[in-house]
Amino acid sequence: MPRLTIVIASTRPGRAGLAMGEWFAARARAHGAFSVAVVDLARLDLPLLDEPRHPRLRQYTHGHTKEWSATAGASDAFVFVTPEYNTGYPATLKNAIDYLHHEWLYKPVGFVSYGGVAAGTRAVQQLKQVVTTLRMYPIVDTVAVPFFQQFIDDEGRVQANDVMEQAAVAMLDELARVEAVTRALRVEIAQPA
Ligand SMILES: Cc1cc2nc3c(=O)[nH]c(=O)nc-3n(C[C@H](O)[C@H](O)[C@H](O)COP(=O)(O)O)c2cc1C
């Protein structure tokens, strides 16, 4: 089974991102196309990029980079769970992306975004520009949650509506399709002729 890694981008105390990430992880497990892992950037706790060499060279010097590289490298697909900060995506996610290079290549990525009226979509638009530089395949079907507070209950859990549930399935279906057809590209770079 291909491995899907869900990355929770926000790290603030009291963040909504954890609830959003946990909700989506449960949906991804129920979907059944992937084995699912969750990386919470608050727990990963990467410092601001502190590697001396470009990640293309893979000459990582720090344990935290090697650990992140192993996790991302073992993944076949990603979902980034992101808020919108000042109409962009959080610096924590950019930092985590910039640490690596080969680990992202030719892998599909979906987005769960949340915010006010724009539902985090401006953050996703920015992310698409960055992930395509890394030859990732952004999935068109997204889960975009407007006025997200209405979907978080008193216990801090997401109570999704039908639109969110259907969007999650559509995204996971498409992620599985794109993961399958891009596998050959990843095998090619792993075993160059
Ligand atoms: C620094 C900062 C900037 C924000 N900018 C936006 C924004 O541009 N658009 C938006 O919809 N919400 C914005 N918000 C509100 C967030 O949607 C809300 O705080 C949300 O809880 C952030 O996700 P998090 O709790 O996972 O950190 C901003 C929040 C913060 C802390």
PDB file of C-alpha atoms and ligand atoms in Angstrom:
ATOM      1  CA  MET A   1       0.000   0.000   0.000  1.00  0.00           C
ATOM      2  CA  PRO A   2       1.376   3.458  -0.817  1.00  0.00           C
ATOM      3  CA  ARG A   3       2.241   5.627   2.111  1.00  0.00           C
ATOM      4  CA  LEU A   4       0.484   8.965   2.623  1.00  0.00           C
ATOM      5  CA  THR A   5       2.055  11.456   5.001  1.00  0.00           C
ATOM      6  CA  ILE A   6      -0.209  14.174   6.356  1.00  0.00           C
ATOM      7  CA  VAL A   7       1.759  17.242   7.428  1.00  0.00           C
ATOM      8  CA  ILE A   8       0.191  19.542  10.019  1.00  0.00           C
ATOM      9  CA  ALA A   9       1.651  22.957   9.252  1.00  0.00           C
ATOM     10  CA  SER A  10       0.596  25.150  12.159  1.00  0.00           C
ATOM     11  CA  THR A  11       2.526  25.009  15.407  1.00  0.00           C
ATOM     12  CA  ARG A  12       0.883  27.665  17.626  1.00  0.00           C
ATOM     13  CA  PRO A  13      -0.396  26.703  21.099  1.00  0.00           C
ATOM     14  CA  GLY A  14      -4.153  26.221  20.768  1.00  0.00           C
ATOM     15  CA  ARG A  15      -3.961  25.836  16.981  1.00  0.00           C
ATOM     16  CA  ALA A  16      -6.877  24.513  14.963  1.00  0.00           C
ATOM     17  CA  GLY A  17      -4.449  22.633  12.722  1.00  0.00           C
ATOM     18  CA  LEU A  18      -4.181  19.657  15.053  1.00  0.00           C
ATOM     19  CA  ALA A  19      -7.945  19.053  15.014  1.00  0.00           C
ATOM     20  CA  MET A  20      -8.060  19.510  11.239  1.00  0.00           C
ATOM     21  CA  GLY A  21      -5.144  17.135  10.751  1.00  0.00           C
ATOM     22  CA  GLU A  22      -6.612  14.486  13.045  1.00  0.00           C
ATOM     23  CA  TRP A  23      -9.975  14.692  11.276  1.00  0.00           C
ATOM     24  CA  PHE A  24      -8.396  14.309   7.868  1.00  0.00           C
ATOM     25  CA  ALA A  25      -6.116  11.468   9.025  1.00  0.00           C
ATOM     26  CA  ALA A  26      -9.186   9.535  10.204  1.00  0.00           C
ATOM     27  CA  ARG A  27     -10.824  10.069   6.795  1.00  0.00           C
ATOM     28  CA  ALA A  28      -7.661   8.973   4.981  1.00  0.00           C
ATOM     29  CA  ARG A  29      -7.444   5.783   7.065  1.00  0.00           C
ATOM     30  CA  ALA A  30     -11.109   5.006   6.402  1.00  0.00           C
ATOM     31  CA  HIS A  31     -10.627   5.645   2.676  1.00  0.00           C
ATOM     32  CA  GLY A  32      -8.293   2.664   2.496  1.00  0.00           C
ATOM     33  CA  ALA A  33      -6.037   3.533  -0.459  1.00  0.00           C
ATOM     34  CA  PHE A  34      -3.020   4.480   1.681  1.00  0.00           C
ATOM     35  CA  SER A  35      -1.164   3.583   4.797  1.00  0.00           C
ATOM     36  CA  VAL A  36      -1.347   6.858   6.691  1.00  0.00           C
ATOM     37  CA  ALA A  37       1.259   8.675   8.764  1.00  0.00           C
ATOM     38  CA  VAL A  38       0.934  12.082  10.408  1.00  0.00           C
ATOM     39  CA  VAL A  39       3.803  14.526  10.817  1.00  0.00           C
ATOM     40  CA  ASP A  40       2.993  17.352  13.187  1.00  0.00           C
ATOM     41  CA  LEU A  41       5.495  20.152  12.570  1.00  0.00           C
ATOM     42  CA  ALA A  42       5.067  21.263  16.185  1.00  0.00           C
ATOM     43  CA  ARG A  43       6.410  17.898  17.293  1.00  0.00           C
ATOM     44  CA  LEU A  44       9.020  17.607  14.547  1.00  0.00           C
ATOM     45  CA  ASP A  45      10.334  20.944  15.827  1.00  0.00           C
ATOM     46  CA  LEU A  46      12.749  21.673  12.991  1.00  0.00           C
ATOM     47  CA  PRO A  47      14.953  24.714  13.593  1.00  0.00           C
ATOM     48  CA  LEU A  48      15.060  27.334  10.845  1.00  0.00           C
ATOM     49  CA  LEU A  49      17.015  25.715   8.022  1.00  0.00           C
ATOM     50  CA  ASP A  50      20.485  25.071   9.418  1.00  0.00           C
ATOM     51  CA  GLU A  51      22.059  22.760   6.844  1.00  0.00           C
ATOM     52  CA  PRO A  52      25.194  24.153   5.207  1.00  0.00           C
ATOM     53  CA  ARG A  53      24.631  22.524   1.801  1.00  0.00           C
ATOM     54  CA  HIS A  54      21.841  22.570  -0.747  1.00  0.00           C
ATOM     55  CA  PRO A  55      19.461  19.653  -0.096  1.00  0.00           C
ATOM     56  CA  ARG A  56      20.008  18.478  -3.687  1.00  0.00           C
ATOM     57  CA  LEU A  57      23.386  17.186  -2.480  1.00  0.00           C
ATOM     58  CA  ARG A  58      21.799  15.148   0.307  1.00  0.00           C
ATOM     59  CA  GLN A  59      24.789  15.831   2.542  1.00  0.00           C
ATOM     60  CA  TYR A  60      22.740  16.311   5.650  1.00  0.00           C
ATOM     61  CA  THR A  61      24.667  17.075   8.800  1.00  0.00           C
ATOM     62  CA  HIS A  62      21.957  17.160  11.471  1.00  0.00           C
ATOM     63  CA  GLY A  63      19.955  14.366  13.040  1.00  0.00           C
ATOM     64  CA  HIS A  64      16.706  16.330  12.673  1.00  0.00           C
ATOM     65  CA  THR A  65      17.283  16.638   8.909  1.00  0.00           C
ATOM     66  CA  LYS A  66      18.107  12.943   8.530  1.00  0.00           C
ATOM     67  CA  GLU A  67      14.967  12.023  10.455  1.00  0.00           C
ATOM     68  CA  TRP A  68      12.770  14.327   8.349  1.00  0.00           C
ATOM     69  CA  SER A  69      14.441  13.055   5.166  1.00  0.00           C
ATOM     70  CA  ALA A  70      13.744   9.428   6.125  1.00  0.00           C
ATOM     71  CA  THR A  71      10.081  10.179   6.862  1.00  0.00           C
ATOM     72  CA  ALA A  72       9.439  12.202   3.709  1.00  0.00           C
ATOM     73  CA  GLY A  73      11.545   9.895   1.547  1.00  0.00           C
ATOM     74  CA  ALA A  74       9.484   6.878   2.618  1.00  0.00           C
ATOM     75  CA  SER A  75       6.262   8.643   1.601  1.00  0.00           C
ATOM     76  CA  ASP A  76       4.564   8.217  -1.766  1.00  0.00           C
ATOM     77  CA  ALA A  77       2.086  11.065  -1.378  1.00  0.00           C
ATOM     78  CA  PHE A  78       1.453  14.011   0.916  1.00  0.00           C
ATOM     79  CA  VAL A  79      -1.378  16.110   2.236  1.00  0.00           C
ATOM     80  CA  PHE A  80      -0.482  19.484   3.705  1.00  0.00           C
ATOM     81  CA  VAL A  81      -2.948  20.719   6.308  1.00  0.00           C
ATOM     82  CA  THR A  82      -2.513  24.469   6.321  1.00  0.00           C
ATOM     83  CA  PRO A  83      -4.027  27.630   7.751  1.00  0.00           C
ATOM     84  CA  GLU A  84      -3.755  30.966   6.015  1.00  0.00           C
ATOM     85  CA  TYR A  85      -1.530  33.525   7.697  1.00  0.00           C
ATOM     86  CA  ASN A  86      -1.649  36.993   6.131  1.00  0.00           C
ATOM     87  CA  THR A  87      -2.987  35.467   2.906  1.00  0.00           C
ATOM     88  CA  GLY A  88      -0.066  33.074   2.700  1.00  0.00           C
ATOM     89  CA  TYR A  89       0.928  29.756   4.204  1.00  0.00           C
ATOM     90  CA  PRO A  90       2.887  29.464   7.457  1.00  0.00           C
ATOM     91  CA  ALA A  91       6.650  29.835   7.539  1.00  0.00           C
ATOM     92  CA  THR A  92       6.894  26.522   9.395  1.00  0.00           C
ATOM     93  CA  LEU A  93       5.733  24.701   6.282  1.00  0.00           C
ATOM     94  CA  LYS A  94       8.087  26.573   3.945  1.00  0.00           C
ATOM     95  CA  ASN A  95      10.946  25.740   6.295  1.00  0.00           C
ATOM     96  CA  ALA A  96      10.022  22.039   6.359  1.00  0.00           C
ATOM     97  CA  ILE A  97       9.773  21.970   2.552  1.00  0.00           C
ATOM     98  CA  ASP A  98      13.086  23.754   2.034  1.00  0.00           C
ATOM     99  CA  TYR A  99      15.009  21.241   4.165  1.00  0.00           C
ATOM    100  CA  LEU A 100      14.629  18.528   1.486  1.00  0.00           C
ATOM    101  CA  HIS A 101      14.739  18.061  -2.258  1.00  0.00           C
ATOM    102  CA  HIS A 102      14.843  14.503  -3.652  1.00  0.00           C
ATOM    103  CA  GLU A 103      12.338  13.379  -1.054  1.00  0.00           C
ATOM    104  CA  TRP A 104       9.607  15.469  -2.770  1.00  0.00           C
ATOM    105  CA  LEU A 105      10.272  14.689  -6.413  1.00  0.00           C
ATOM    106  CA  TYR A 106       7.395  13.368  -8.533  1.00  0.00           C
ATOM    107  CA  LYS A 107       5.096  12.904  -5.556  1.00  0.00           C
ATOM    108  CA  PRO A 108       1.491  14.086  -5.490  1.00  0.00           C
ATOM    109  CA  VAL A 109       0.339  16.513  -2.810  1.00  0.00           C
ATOM    110  CA  GLY A 110      -3.155  17.430  -1.692  1.00  0.00           C
ATOM    111  CA  PHE A 111      -4.236  20.299   0.542  1.00  0.00           C
ATOM    112  CA  VAL A 112      -6.581  20.730   3.463  1.00  0.00           C
ATOM    113  CA  SER A 113      -6.886  24.456   4.103  1.00  0.00           C
ATOM    114  CA  TYR A 114      -8.957  26.454   6.535  1.00  0.00           C
ATOM    115  CA  GLY A 115      -9.527  30.073   7.444  1.00  0.00           C
ATOM    116  CA  GLY A 116     -12.109  32.828   7.166  1.00  0.00           C
ATOM    117  CA  VAL A 117     -14.079  33.652   4.053  1.00  0.00           C
ATOM    118  CA  ALA A 118     -11.266  32.510   1.734  1.00  0.00           C
ATOM    119  CA  ALA A 119     -10.976  29.108   3.464  1.00  0.00           C
ATOM    120  CA  GLY A 120      -7.194  29.173   3.248  1.00  0.00           C
ATOM    121  CA  THR A 121      -7.276  29.014  -0.548  1.00  0.00           C
ATOM    122  CA  ARG A 122      -4.761  31.826  -0.955  1.00  0.00           C
ATOM    123  CA  ALA A 123      -2.287  29.832   1.108  1.00  0.00           C
ATOM    124  CA  VAL A 124      -2.861  26.861  -1.200  1.00  0.00           C
ATOM    125  CA  GLN A 125      -2.307  28.971  -4.319  1.00  0.00           C
ATOM    126  CA  GLN A 126       1.053  30.061  -2.933  1.00  0.00           C
ATOM    127  CA  LEU A 127       1.954  26.506  -2.043  1.00  0.00           C
ATOM    128  CA  LYS A 128       1.266  25.292  -5.568  1.00  0.00           C
ATOM    129  CA  GLN A 129       3.971  27.578  -6.908  1.00  0.00           C
ATOM    130  CA  VAL A 130       6.511  26.145  -4.479  1.00  0.00           C
ATOM    131  CA  VAL A 131       5.634  22.457  -4.760  1.00  0.00           C
ATOM    132  CA  THR A 132       5.764  22.456  -8.555  1.00  0.00           C
ATOM    133  CA  THR A 133       9.346  23.720  -8.345  1.00  0.00           C
ATOM    134  CA  LEU A 134      10.043  20.453  -6.548  1.00  0.00           C
ATOM    135  CA  ARG A 135       8.304  18.496  -9.341  1.00  0.00           C
ATOM    136  CA  MET A 136       5.445  17.613  -7.055  1.00  0.00           C
ATOM    137  CA  TYR A 137       1.945  17.179  -8.473  1.00  0.00           C
ATOM    138  CA  PRO A 138      -0.587  19.350  -6.657  1.00  0.00           C
ATOM    139  CA  ILE A 139      -4.023  17.778  -6.653  1.00  0.00           C
ATOM    140  CA  VAL A 140      -6.776  20.028  -8.014  1.00  0.00           C
ATOM    141  CA  ASP A 141      -9.424  18.640  -5.652  1.00  0.00           C
ATOM    142  CA  THR A 142      -8.898  20.253  -2.265  1.00  0.00           C
ATOM    143  CA  VAL A 143     -10.601  20.388   1.101  1.00  0.00           C
ATOM    144  CA  ALA A 144     -11.107  24.103   1.797  1.00  0.00           C
ATOM    145  CA  VAL A 145     -12.892  24.969   5.035  1.00  0.00           C
ATOM    146  CA  PRO A 146     -14.343  28.504   5.394  1.00  0.00           C
ATOM    147  CA  PHE A 147     -15.100  29.930   8.859  1.00  0.00           C
ATOM    148  CA  PHE A 148     -13.620  26.751  10.262  1.00  0.00           C
ATOM    149  CA  GLN A 149     -14.543  27.523  13.908  1.00  0.00           C
ATOM    150  CA  GLN A 150     -18.109  26.411  13.203  1.00  0.00           C
ATOM    151  CA  PHE A 151     -16.796  22.882  12.594  1.00  0.00           C
ATOM    152  CA  ILE A 152     -14.831  22.539  15.844  1.00  0.00           C
ATOM    153  CA  ASP A 153     -16.800  21.338  18.853  1.00  0.00           C
ATOM    154  CA  ASP A 154     -16.292  22.089  22.565  1.00  0.00           C
ATOM    155  CA  GLU A 155     -13.873  19.180  22.874  1.00  0.00           C
ATOM    156  CA  GLY A 156     -11.724  20.575  20.077  1.00  0.00           C
ATOM    157  CA  ARG A 157     -12.752  17.938  17.546  1.00  0.00           C
ATOM    158  CA  VAL A 158     -13.835  18.579  13.971  1.00  0.00           C
ATOM    159  CA  GLN A 159     -17.485  17.935  13.188  1.00  0.00           C
ATOM    160  CA  ALA A 160     -17.420  18.044   9.411  1.00  0.00           C
ATOM    161  CA  ASN A 161     -20.343  18.777   7.111  1.00  0.00           C
ATOM    162  CA  ASP A 162     -21.174  16.832   3.946  1.00  0.00           C
ATOM    163  CA  VAL A 163     -19.223  19.212   1.740  1.00  0.00           C
ATOM    164  CA  MET A 164     -16.040  18.569   3.721  1.00  0.00           C
ATOM    165  CA  GLU A 165     -16.618  14.809   3.820  1.00  0.00           C
ATOM    166  CA  GLN A 166     -17.200  14.602   0.074  1.00  0.00           C
ATOM    167  CA  ALA A 167     -14.239  16.851  -0.672  1.00  0.00           C
ATOM    168  CA  ALA A 168     -11.987  14.618   1.433  1.00  0.00           C
ATOM    169  CA  VAL A 169     -13.020  11.511  -0.512  1.00  0.00           C
ATOM    170  CA  ALA A 170     -12.635  13.280  -3.883  1.00  0.00           C
ATOM    171  CA  MET A 171      -9.161  14.431  -2.964  1.00  0.00           C
ATOM    172  CA  LEU A 172      -8.077  11.017  -1.694  1.00  0.00           C
ATOM    173  CA  ASP A 173      -9.431   9.316  -4.834  1.00  0.00           C
ATOM    174  CA  GLU A 174      -7.486  11.682  -7.063  1.00  0.00           C
ATOM    175  CA  LEU A 175      -4.379  11.450  -4.885  1.00  0.00           C
ATOM    176  CA  ALA A 176      -4.458   7.658  -5.272  1.00  0.00           C
ATOM    177  CA  ARG A 177      -4.843   7.940  -9.078  1.00  0.00           C
ATOM    178  CA  VAL A 178      -1.971  10.383  -9.447  1.00  0.00           C
ATOM    179  CA  GLU A 179       0.205   8.432  -7.012  1.00  0.00           C
ATOM    180  CA  ALA A 180      -0.219   5.286  -9.097  1.00  0.00           C
ATOM    181  CA  VAL A 181       0.665   6.843 -12.462  1.00  0.00           C
ATOM    182  CA  THR A 182       3.646   8.825 -11.141  1.00  0.00           C
ATOM    183  CA  ARG A 183       5.226   5.816  -9.443  1.00  0.00           C
ATOM    184  CA  ALA A 184       7.227   4.984 -12.597  1.00  0.00           C
ATOM    185  CA  LEU A 185       8.903   8.407 -12.475  1.00  0.00           C
ATOM    186  CA  ARG A 186       9.954   7.855  -8.889  1.00  0.00           C
ATOM    187  CA  VAL A 187      11.335   4.404  -9.660  1.00  0.00           C
ATOM    188  CA  GLU A 188      13.285   5.886 -12.563  1.00  0.00           C
ATOM    189  CA  ILE A 189      15.074   8.446 -10.409  1.00  0.00           C
ATOM    190  CA  ALA A 190      15.656   5.918  -7.632  1.00  0.00           C
ATOM    191  CA  GLN A 191      17.310   3.516 -10.115  1.00  0.00           C
ATOM    192  CA  PRO A 192      18.833   5.636 -12.893  1.00  0.00           C
ATOM    193  CA  ALA A 193      19.746   3.741 -16.090  1.00  0.00           C
TER     194      ALA A 193
HETATM  195  C1  LIG B   1      -0.537  35.502  12.066  1.00  0.00           C
HETATM  196  C2  LIG B   1      -1.944  35.192  11.641  1.00  0.00           C
HETATM  197  C3  LIG B   1      -2.387  35.647  10.423  1.00  0.00           C
HETATM  198  C4  LIG B   1      -3.683  35.295   9.971  1.00  0.00           C
HETATM  199  N1  LIG B   1      -4.070  35.644   8.724  1.00  0.00           N
HETATM  200  C5  LIG B   1      -5.200  35.129   8.215  1.00  0.00           C
HETATM  201  C6  LIG B   1      -5.524  35.262   6.831  1.00  0.00           C
HETATM  202  O1  LIG B   1      -4.819  35.871   6.065  1.00  0.00           O
HETATM  203  N2  LIG B   1      -6.649  34.683   6.388  1.00  0.00           N
HETATM  204  C7  LIG B   1      -7.482  33.963   7.206  1.00  0.00           C
HETATM  205  O2  LIG B   1      -8.474  33.424   6.711  1.00  0.00           O
HETATM  206  N3  LIG B   1      -7.225  33.821   8.513  1.00  0.00           N
HETATM  207  C8  LIG B   1      -6.090  34.374   9.033  1.00  0.00           C
HETATM  208  N4  LIG B   1      -5.787  34.202  10.350  1.00  0.00           N
HETATM  209  C9  LIG B   1      -6.755  33.562  11.225  1.00  0.00           C
HETATM  210  C10 LIG B   1      -6.580  32.072  11.148  1.00  0.00           C
HETATM  211  O3  LIG B   1      -7.438  31.536  10.149  1.00  0.00           O
HETATM  212  C11 LIG B   1      -6.903  31.422  12.500  1.00  0.00           C
HETATM  213  O4  LIG B   1      -6.162  32.039  13.532  1.00  0.00           O
HETATM  214  C12 LIG B   1      -6.579  29.947  12.511  1.00  0.00           C
HETATM  215  O5  LIG B   1      -6.898  29.421  13.772  1.00  0.00           O
HETATM  216  C13 LIG B   1      -5.119  29.696  12.201  1.00  0.00           C
HETATM  217  O6  LIG B   1      -4.832  28.319  12.149  1.00  0.00           O
HETATM  218  P1  LIG B   1      -4.076  27.601  13.374  1.00  0.00           P
HETATM  219  O7  LIG B   1      -5.014  27.757  14.571  1.00  0.00           O
HETATM  220  O8  LIG B   1      -3.952  26.168  12.953  1.00  0.00           O
HETATM  221  O9  LIG B   1      -2.781  28.310  13.597  1.00  0.00           O
HETATM  222  C14 LIG B   1      -4.523  34.537  10.816  1.00  0.00           C
HETATM  223  C15 LIG B   1      -4.049  34.118  12.053  1.00  0.00           C
HETATM  224  C16 LIG B   1      -2.775  34.427  12.460  1.00  0.00           C
HETATM  225  C17 LIG B   1      -2.271  33.894  13.784  1.00  0.00           C
END
